[in-house]
Short mmCIF file of C-alpha atoms in Angstrom, two decimals:
data_model
loop_
_atom_site.label_atom_id
_atom_site.label_comp_id
_atom_site.label_asym_id
_atom_site.label_seq_id
_atom_site.Cartn_x
_atom_site.Cartn_y
_atom_site.Cartn_z
CA MET O 294 26.06 6.38 56.69
CA SER O 295 26.65 5.14 60.21
CA ARG O 296 22.95 5.44 61.13
CA LYS O 297 21.16 4.24 58.02
CA HIS O 298 23.75 2.16 56.10
CA LYS O 299 25.88 0.42 58.74
CA ALA O 300 26.51 -2.57 56.42
CA CYS O 301 28.05 -0.40 53.67
CA SER O 302 31.63 0.78 53.53
CA VAL O 303 32.99 4.12 52.41
CA ASP O 304 34.28 2.51 49.22
CA SER O 305 30.81 1.64 48.13
CA ILE O 306 29.88 5.29 47.65
CA SER O 307 29.65 6.29 43.98
CA ASP O 308 32.01 8.98 42.72
CA MET O 309 29.12 11.19 41.81
CA TYR O 310 28.32 11.56 45.47
CA ARG O 311 31.91 12.34 46.54
CA GLU O 312 33.00 15.96 47.23
CA THR O 313 36.31 17.66 47.66
CA ILE O 314 38.17 17.52 50.98
CA ALA O 315 37.15 21.09 51.78
CA ARG O 316 33.56 20.32 51.06
CA SER O 317 33.75 17.11 53.10
CA SER O 318 35.36 18.99 55.98
CA ALA O 319 32.54 21.58 55.88
CA ILE O 320 29.89 18.88 55.80
CA SER O 321 31.67 17.04 58.65
CA ALA O 322 31.73 20.23 60.74
CA CYS O 323 28.06 20.81 60.09
CA GLU O 324 27.26 17.23 61.03
CA ASP O 325 29.24 17.58 64.26
CA ALA O 326 27.41 20.76 65.13
CA SER O 327 24.10 19.13 64.25
CA GLN O 328 24.96 16.10 66.38
CA SER O 329 25.94 18.37 69.32
CA SER O 330 22.70 20.27 68.89
CA ASN O 331 20.73 17.03 68.84
CA ASP O 332 22.45 15.90 72.02
CA VAL O 333 21.53 19.24 73.75
CA THR O 334 17.96 19.00 72.47
CA THR O 335 17.73 15.39 73.70
CA ASN O 336 19.00 16.35 77.17
CA GLU O 337 16.64 19.32 77.32
CA SER O 338 13.77 17.08 76.23
CA ILE O 339 14.61 14.53 78.96
CA GLU O 340 14.84 17.28 81.57
CA LEU O 341 11.59 18.83 80.36
CA THR O 342 9.89 15.47 80.54
CA GLU O 343 11.10 14.82 84.09
CA ASN O 344 10.01 18.27 85.21
CA PHE O 345 6.57 17.84 83.66
CA ASN O 346 6.19 14.44 85.29
CA GLU O 347 7.01 16.01 88.70
CA THR O 348 4.66 18.94 88.08
CA PHE O 349 1.83 16.61 87.10
CA LEU O 350 2.36 14.43 90.18
CA ARG O 351 2.60 17.50 92.42
CA ASN O 352 -0.69 18.91 91.17
CA LEU O 353 -2.50 15.64 91.58
CA SER O 354 -1.06 15.33 95.13
CA LEU O 355 -2.25 18.82 95.95
CA PHE O 356 -5.74 17.89 94.72
CA TYR O 357 -5.90 14.87 97.04
CA LEU O 358 -4.42 16.84 99.92
CA LYS O 359 -7.09 19.50 99.46
CA LEU O 360 -9.80 16.79 99.63
CA GLN O 361 -8.19 15.42 102.77
CA GLY O 362 -7.10 18.57 104.59
CA GLN O 363 -9.53 21.29 103.51
CA LEU O 364 -12.66 19.44 102.49
CA LEU O 365 -12.14 16.86 105.28
CA LEU O 366 -13.02 13.82 103.23
CA PRO O 367 -12.26 10.48 104.88
CA ALA O 368 -9.34 8.39 103.56
CA SER O 369 -11.78 5.65 102.41
CA THR O 370 -13.78 8.17 100.35
CA ILE O 371 -10.59 9.55 98.73
CA GLN O 372 -9.51 5.98 97.95
CA THR O 373 -12.82 5.41 96.18
CA ILE O 374 -12.41 8.55 94.19
CA VAL O 375 -8.88 7.54 93.11
CA GLU O 376 -10.03 4.06 92.00
CA GLU O 377 -13.15 5.28 90.12
CA MET O 378 -11.24 8.11 88.38
CA GLN O 379 -8.64 5.56 87.23
CA ASN O 380 -11.38 3.16 85.99
CA VAL O 381 -13.12 5.90 83.95
CA HIS O 382 -9.74 7.08 82.59
CA GLU O 383 -8.86 3.56 81.46
CA LEU O 384 -12.18 3.25 79.58
CA GLY O 385 -11.48 6.50 77.76
CA GLN O 386 -7.93 5.45 77.05
CA ASP O 387 -8.99 2.10 75.56
CA TYR O 388 -11.42 3.92 73.24
CA THR O 389 -8.69 6.42 72.15
CA LEU O 390 -6.19 3.63 71.46
CA SER O 391 -8.73 1.66 69.43
CA LYS O 392 -9.30 4.78 67.20
CA LEU O 393 -5.55 5.24 66.96
CA ARG O 394 -4.97 1.61 65.87
CA SER O 395 -7.68 1.94 63.19
CA LEU O 396 -6.12 5.14 61.84
CA LEU O 397 -2.57 3.73 61.75
CA LYS O 398 -3.62 0.51 60.05
CA ASN O 399 -6.28 1.64 57.53
CA ASP O 400 -5.15 5.16 56.63
CA MET O 401 -1.43 5.07 57.16
CA CYS O 402 -0.87 1.35 56.33
CA LEU O 403 1.62 0.69 59.11
CA THR O 404 2.68 -2.79 60.11
CA ASP O 405 1.19 -4.47 63.18
CA ASP O 406 4.55 -4.30 65.03
CA ALA O 407 4.76 -0.50 64.45
CA ILE O 408 1.21 -0.01 65.57
CA VAL O 409 1.73 -2.03 68.76
CA LYS O 410 4.91 -0.05 69.46
CA ILE O 411 3.15 3.34 68.99
CA CYS O 412 0.13 2.31 71.13
CA ASP O 413 2.40 0.94 73.90
CA CYS O 414 4.40 4.18 73.88
CA VAL O 415 1.18 6.22 74.22
CA LYS O 416 -0.05 3.96 77.06
CA ASP O 417 3.28 3.93 78.91
CA THR O 418 3.63 7.73 78.86
CA ASP O 419 0.10 8.32 80.21
CA LEU O 420 0.93 10.31 83.36
CA PHE O 421 -2.53 9.93 84.95
CA SER O 422 -2.24 6.11 84.93
CA VAL O 423 1.45 6.22 85.96
CA CYS O 424 0.57 8.32 89.05
CA HIS O 425 -2.51 6.38 90.03
CA GLN O 426 -0.86 3.00 89.58
CA GLY O 427 2.27 4.15 91.37
CA PRO O 428 2.77 6.70 94.17
CA LEU O 429 -0.92 7.64 94.50
CA ARG O 430 -2.25 4.06 94.37
CA THR O 431 -3.19 3.58 98.05
CA THR O 432 -3.75 5.67 101.18
CA TYR O 433 -0.35 4.60 102.51
CA SER O 434 1.56 5.26 99.29
CA ARG O 435 -0.08 8.70 98.96
CA ALA O 436 1.03 9.60 102.49
CA GLN O 437 4.62 8.57 101.67
CA ALA O 438 4.51 10.60 98.43
CA PHE O 439 3.20 13.66 100.31
CA LYS O 440 6.01 13.41 102.84
CA LYS O 441 8.69 13.27 100.12
CA MET O 442 7.17 15.93 97.90
CA PHE O 443 6.25 18.59 100.46
CA LYS O 444 7.93 19.98 103.56
CA TYR O 445 6.53 17.48 106.03
CA ILE O 446 7.44 17.84 109.70
CA GLU O 447 7.22 14.62 111.69
CA PRO O 448 5.27 14.99 115.01
CA LYS O 449 7.11 13.95 118.18
CA LYS O 450 5.44 11.65 120.63
CA ILE O 451 5.63 12.95 124.21
CA ILE O 452 5.19 10.20 126.77
CA LEU O 453 3.18 11.62 129.70
CA GLY O 454 2.80 8.56 131.93
CA THR O 455 0.00 6.09 132.75
CA ASP O 456 -3.54 6.78 133.81
CA GLU O 457 -5.64 5.03 136.49
CA ASN O 458 -6.16 2.10 134.14
CA MET O 459 -2.32 1.76 133.65
CA THR O 460 -2.73 2.84 130.02
CA GLN O 461 0.15 4.74 128.47
CA ARG O 462 -0.88 8.31 127.75
CA PHE O 463 0.90 10.67 125.39
CA ALA O 464 0.65 13.94 123.49
CA TYR O 465 1.92 14.86 119.97
CA TYR O 466 4.16 17.86 119.38
CA ILE O 467 5.14 19.35 116.02
CA PRO O 468 8.54 21.09 116.52
CA VAL O 469 8.28 24.83 116.41
CA ILE O 470 11.88 25.26 115.23
CA GLN O 471 11.31 23.13 112.07
CA THR O 472 7.96 24.81 111.37
CA LEU O 473 9.56 28.27 111.49
CA LYS O 474 12.44 27.08 109.31
CA SER O 475 9.99 26.07 106.57
CA LEU O 476 8.26 29.42 106.87
CA LEU O 477 11.49 31.41 106.68
CA GLU O 478 12.56 29.53 103.53
CA SER O 479 9.27 30.20 101.75
CA GLU O 480 8.46 32.90 99.20
CA LEU O 481 5.45 33.89 101.33
CA TRP O 482 7.83 35.07 104.10
CA LYS O 483 10.04 37.13 101.79
CA ASN O 484 7.09 38.84 100.13
CA SER O 485 5.04 39.35 103.25
CA VAL O 486 7.83 40.75 105.42
CA SER O 487 8.82 43.30 102.86
CA GLN O 488 5.15 44.31 102.56
CA GLN O 489 4.86 44.49 106.37
CA SER O 490 7.84 46.83 106.65
CA CYS O 491 6.19 49.22 104.19
CA GLU O 492 2.95 49.36 106.14
CA ILE O 493 4.33 50.66 109.49
CA ASP O 494 2.72 53.95 110.50
CA SER O 495 3.72 55.24 113.96
CA ASP O 496 0.59 57.43 114.20
CA VAL O 497 -1.88 54.55 113.80
CA PHE O 498 -2.71 51.62 116.00
CA GLY O 499 -2.79 48.95 113.34
CA ASP O 500 -1.39 45.82 114.99
CA ILE O 501 0.06 44.41 118.21
CA ARG O 502 3.45 46.01 117.48
CA ASP O 503 1.82 49.44 118.09
CA GLY O 504 0.75 48.61 121.68
CA GLN O 505 2.49 49.53 124.90
CA ASN O 506 3.12 45.92 125.95
CA PHE O 507 4.97 45.22 122.78
CA LYS O 508 7.02 48.44 122.80
CA SER O 509 8.00 47.93 126.43
CA ASN O 510 9.18 44.32 125.87
CA ARG O 511 12.94 44.37 126.27
CA PHE O 512 13.64 41.43 123.97
CA PHE O 513 11.63 42.90 121.09
CA VAL O 514 13.30 46.27 121.57
CA GLU O 515 16.77 44.73 121.47
CA ASN O 516 15.94 42.46 118.54
CA PRO O 517 13.65 44.44 116.20
CA GLY O 518 13.91 41.87 113.41
CA CYS O 519 13.09 38.86 115.55
CA LEU O 520 10.16 36.54 115.19
CA LYS O 521 7.12 37.44 117.29
CA LEU O 522 5.15 34.28 118.01
CA ILE O 523 1.49 33.99 118.94
CA LEU O 524 0.18 30.74 120.29
CA TYR O 525 -3.53 29.98 120.30
CA GLN O 526 -4.97 27.08 122.33
CA ASP O 527 -8.49 25.73 122.61
CA ALA O 528 -10.22 22.36 123.27
CA PHE O 529 -12.58 20.69 120.79
CA GLU O 530 -14.81 17.62 120.77
CA ILE O 531 -14.02 14.86 118.30
CA VAL O 532 -17.26 12.98 119.03
CA ASN O 533 -20.90 13.97 119.37
CA PRO O 534 -20.92 16.83 121.93
CA LEU O 535 -24.44 15.86 122.94
CA GLY O 536 -23.79 12.13 123.37
CA SER O 537 -22.69 9.95 126.23
CA ALA O 538 -19.01 10.22 125.38
CA LYS O 539 -18.85 14.01 125.50
CA LYS O 540 -15.69 15.38 127.19
CA ARG O 541 -14.28 11.86 127.32
CA HIS O 542 -12.40 12.33 124.06
CA LYS O 543 -11.99 16.16 124.17
CA VAL O 544 -8.69 17.29 122.67
CA VAL O 545 -6.61 20.42 123.45
CA ALA O 546 -4.94 21.88 120.42
CA VAL O 547 -2.22 24.53 120.28
CA TYR O 548 -1.61 26.52 117.12
CA LEU O 549 1.09 28.93 116.03
CA SER O 550 0.97 32.17 114.03
CA VAL O 551 3.76 34.68 113.44
CA ALA O 552 3.01 38.30 114.15
CA ASN O 553 5.65 39.44 111.60
CA LEU O 554 3.28 38.53 108.83
CA PRO O 555 0.64 41.09 107.84
CA ALA O 556 -2.67 40.70 109.58
CA HIS O 557 -4.61 39.66 106.48
CA VAL O 558 -2.03 36.88 105.87
CA ARG O 559 -1.75 35.42 109.33
CA SER O 560 -5.54 35.43 109.80
CA SER O 561 -5.79 32.85 107.03
CA THR O 562 -5.97 29.27 108.35
CA ASP O 563 -3.46 28.24 105.65
CA HIS O 564 -0.78 30.15 107.53
CA ILE O 565 -1.69 28.94 111.02
CA SER O 566 0.38 25.90 112.04
CA LEU O 567 -0.59 23.09 114.41
CA VAL O 568 1.88 22.75 117.27
CA LEU O 569 0.43 20.36 119.81
CA LEU O 570 -2.41 17.91 120.43
CA CYS O 571 -3.23 16.40 123.82
CA GLY O 572 -6.31 14.90 125.51
CA GLU O 573 -7.89 17.42 127.88
CA ASN O 574 -8.11 14.86 130.66
CA ASP O 575 -4.40 14.14 130.19
CA LEU O 576 -3.57 17.81 130.38
CA LYS O 577 -5.46 18.06 133.71
CA GLN O 578 -3.87 14.92 135.07
CA PHE O 579 -0.22 15.43 134.10
CA GLY O 580 -0.09 19.22 134.08
CA SER O 581 0.81 21.91 131.55
CA ALA O 582 4.55 21.78 132.42
CA LYS O 583 4.90 18.17 131.23
CA VAL O 584 2.64 18.53 128.20
CA PHE O 585 4.38 21.70 127.01
CA SER O 586 7.91 20.60 127.99
CA GLU O 587 9.21 19.99 124.48
CA MET O 588 7.73 23.23 123.20
CA LEU O 589 9.31 25.21 126.03
CA VAL O 590 12.73 23.81 125.15
CA ASP O 591 12.30 24.96 121.55
CA LEU O 592 11.06 28.41 122.57
CA LYS O 593 14.07 28.87 124.89
CA HIS O 594 16.41 27.75 122.13
CA LEU O 595 14.75 30.20 119.68
CA GLU O 596 15.14 33.07 122.09
CA GLU O 597 18.79 32.35 123.06
CA ASN O 598 20.27 30.91 119.85
CA GLY O 599 17.79 31.62 117.05
CA ILE O 600 17.49 29.91 113.65
CA THR O 601 20.15 30.14 110.96
CA ILE O 602 18.74 30.61 107.44
CA GLY O 603 21.05 31.47 104.56
CA GLY O 604 23.91 32.44 106.91
CA GLU O 605 21.64 34.80 108.89
CA THR O 606 20.60 34.03 112.46
CA ILE O 607 17.10 35.08 113.35
CA LYS O 608 15.92 34.97 116.97
CA GLY O 609 12.34 34.85 118.20
CA ALA O 610 10.19 34.92 121.27
CA LEU O 611 6.64 34.21 122.41
CA TYR O 612 4.57 37.39 122.46
CA CYS O 613 1.31 36.05 123.85
CA ILE O 614 -0.93 33.02 124.22
CA ALA O 615 -4.44 33.61 122.88
CA GLY O 616 -7.47 31.60 123.82
CA ASP O 617 -10.87 31.64 125.47
CA ASN O 618 -11.37 32.22 129.20
CA LEU O 619 -11.33 28.53 130.15
CA GLY O 620 -8.14 27.72 128.29
CA SER O 621 -6.32 30.87 129.38
CA HIS O 622 -7.21 30.31 133.03
CA SER O 623 -6.05 26.71 132.76
CA ILE O 624 -2.62 27.67 131.36
CA GLY O 625 -2.24 30.60 133.74
CA GLY O 626 -3.11 28.49 136.75
CA PHE O 627 -6.26 30.52 137.61
CA THR O 628 -9.48 29.08 138.87
CA GLU O 629 -11.73 27.77 136.09
CA ASN O 630 -15.05 28.07 137.92
CA PHE O 631 -16.39 31.53 136.87
CA SER O 632 -19.75 31.35 138.65
CA ARG O 633 -18.74 30.24 142.14
CA SER O 634 -15.09 31.25 142.74
CA GLN O 635 -14.60 34.33 144.80
CA TYR O 636 -11.82 35.59 142.47
CA PHE O 637 -12.79 34.79 138.91
CA CYS O 638 -10.92 37.37 136.83
CA ARG O 639 -7.34 36.87 135.61
CA TYR O 640 -6.86 40.64 134.98
CA CYS O 641 -7.88 42.07 138.32
CA GLU O 642 -8.63 40.98 141.84
CA ILE O 643 -12.32 41.83 141.90
CA THR O 644 -14.46 39.51 143.96
CA GLN O 645 -17.74 37.84 142.97
CA SER O 646 -19.69 39.76 145.53
CA GLU O 647 -18.26 43.15 144.41
CA PHE O 648 -19.01 42.33 140.81
CA GLN O 649 -22.65 41.32 141.58
CA SER O 650 -23.48 44.21 143.86
CA ASP O 651 -21.70 47.05 142.06
CA ASP O 652 -21.36 48.37 138.54
CA PRO O 653 -20.35 45.43 136.37
CA ASN O 654 -17.83 47.71 134.61
CA VAL O 655 -15.88 48.32 137.77
CA CYS O 656 -12.41 46.72 138.12
CA GLY O 657 -10.54 45.58 141.18
CA PRO O 658 -6.83 45.98 141.88
CA GLN O 659 -4.85 45.09 138.75
CA ARG O 660 -2.94 41.82 138.81
CA THR O 661 0.84 42.16 138.25
CA PRO O 662 3.64 39.73 137.86
CA GLU O 663 4.76 40.48 141.37
CA SER O 664 1.34 39.86 142.93
CA TYR O 665 1.03 36.66 140.87
CA ASP O 666 4.39 35.33 141.98
CA SER O 667 3.56 36.25 145.58
CA ALA O 668 0.30 34.30 145.40
CA VAL O 669 2.05 31.28 143.90
CA GLY O 670 4.67 31.38 146.66
CA ASP O 671 1.99 31.57 149.35
CA LEU O 672 0.14 28.72 147.60
CA GLN O 673 3.15 26.45 147.76
CA ALA O 674 3.96 27.40 151.35
CA GLU O 675 0.45 26.99 152.74
CA ASP O 676 -0.61 24.07 150.49
CA CYS O 677 -4.13 25.43 150.15
CA GLY O 678 -6.64 25.24 147.29
CA ALA O 679 -6.34 28.78 145.83
CA ILE O 680 -5.14 32.20 146.75
CA LYS O 681 -6.94 35.16 145.12
CA GLY O 682 -8.10 32.94 142.27
CA ILE O 683 -4.70 31.37 141.57
CA LYS O 684 -4.53 27.63 142.21
CA LYS O 685 -1.28 26.55 140.53
#
């Protein structure tokens, strides 16, 4: 009555449609239950619609992120793809709506107002158009949508100083602490770590945790469940390596992987995180200590205080820095001239002449932390170019 016959009163009901009080009470109870059920169904429908909208937008975002991050398409190319896909979709949508109008008018004999309402509803609920005319419309809006939807970690700008042209130079650092928090909160971490713990075999050398260096590390022995971090650094050209600008725009990149993950997982580039970017010339001019300063603070905090996830505090430490000869010698302060320097090896103190004249498999006296520190001390005291291949 209240929905379909608002203008009518209860007295206008004919006696033939009236029931007893008991019957009316039963009907009323059924109606209340039905109304409650309708309300629940409506709420569930709204929630389902919102979840579906979010899922649709997320999948589209992942598609465009894949084009950008994995297939390395330029932003202008992705923008062209977005616009052309929307144009083609609108053509197909116009054709579908014209067929729908014809069916509603000729076969179902609906009024023009009803047809317009139905077609507008179909058009307004088209998720593809809603996404492409809204959050995925432009390069900027897509970037903002990606930041809100996914666990985006904002890079920190490290001011290094000015170069010879009085130009401000800087590096970009992606905080290690926040990167590790995102990893620890993921399902990947929970599944992989449980799998890792089941794979340990003390009789087989299967990973770095089986080596003597790892087993003799005091921090890892005292904190068996801690994070074991591996940093990898290398330089790459962002312009033609054969052109006139080679080495001018060369960039040093530092990446992070976690040794707690199984080898087959951490070897995937999807699970290797970018940590730092810096121009190679800036690294040489301002030094590793300044470029890596923010990262060192985070590593120290991780080792001393750890990360709290779900009420549990997990500590971590750097296990090693991987890289090629040039990069490793640069970070370690060793000479970077392998053909002319007298001491060219960072593992032992063999000389160039001994290496050339003798068996190339022979090794000199092994370098130790004590001999390294002694050479650095003599270097600072004597203010000379290099001592036993160590220059800084």
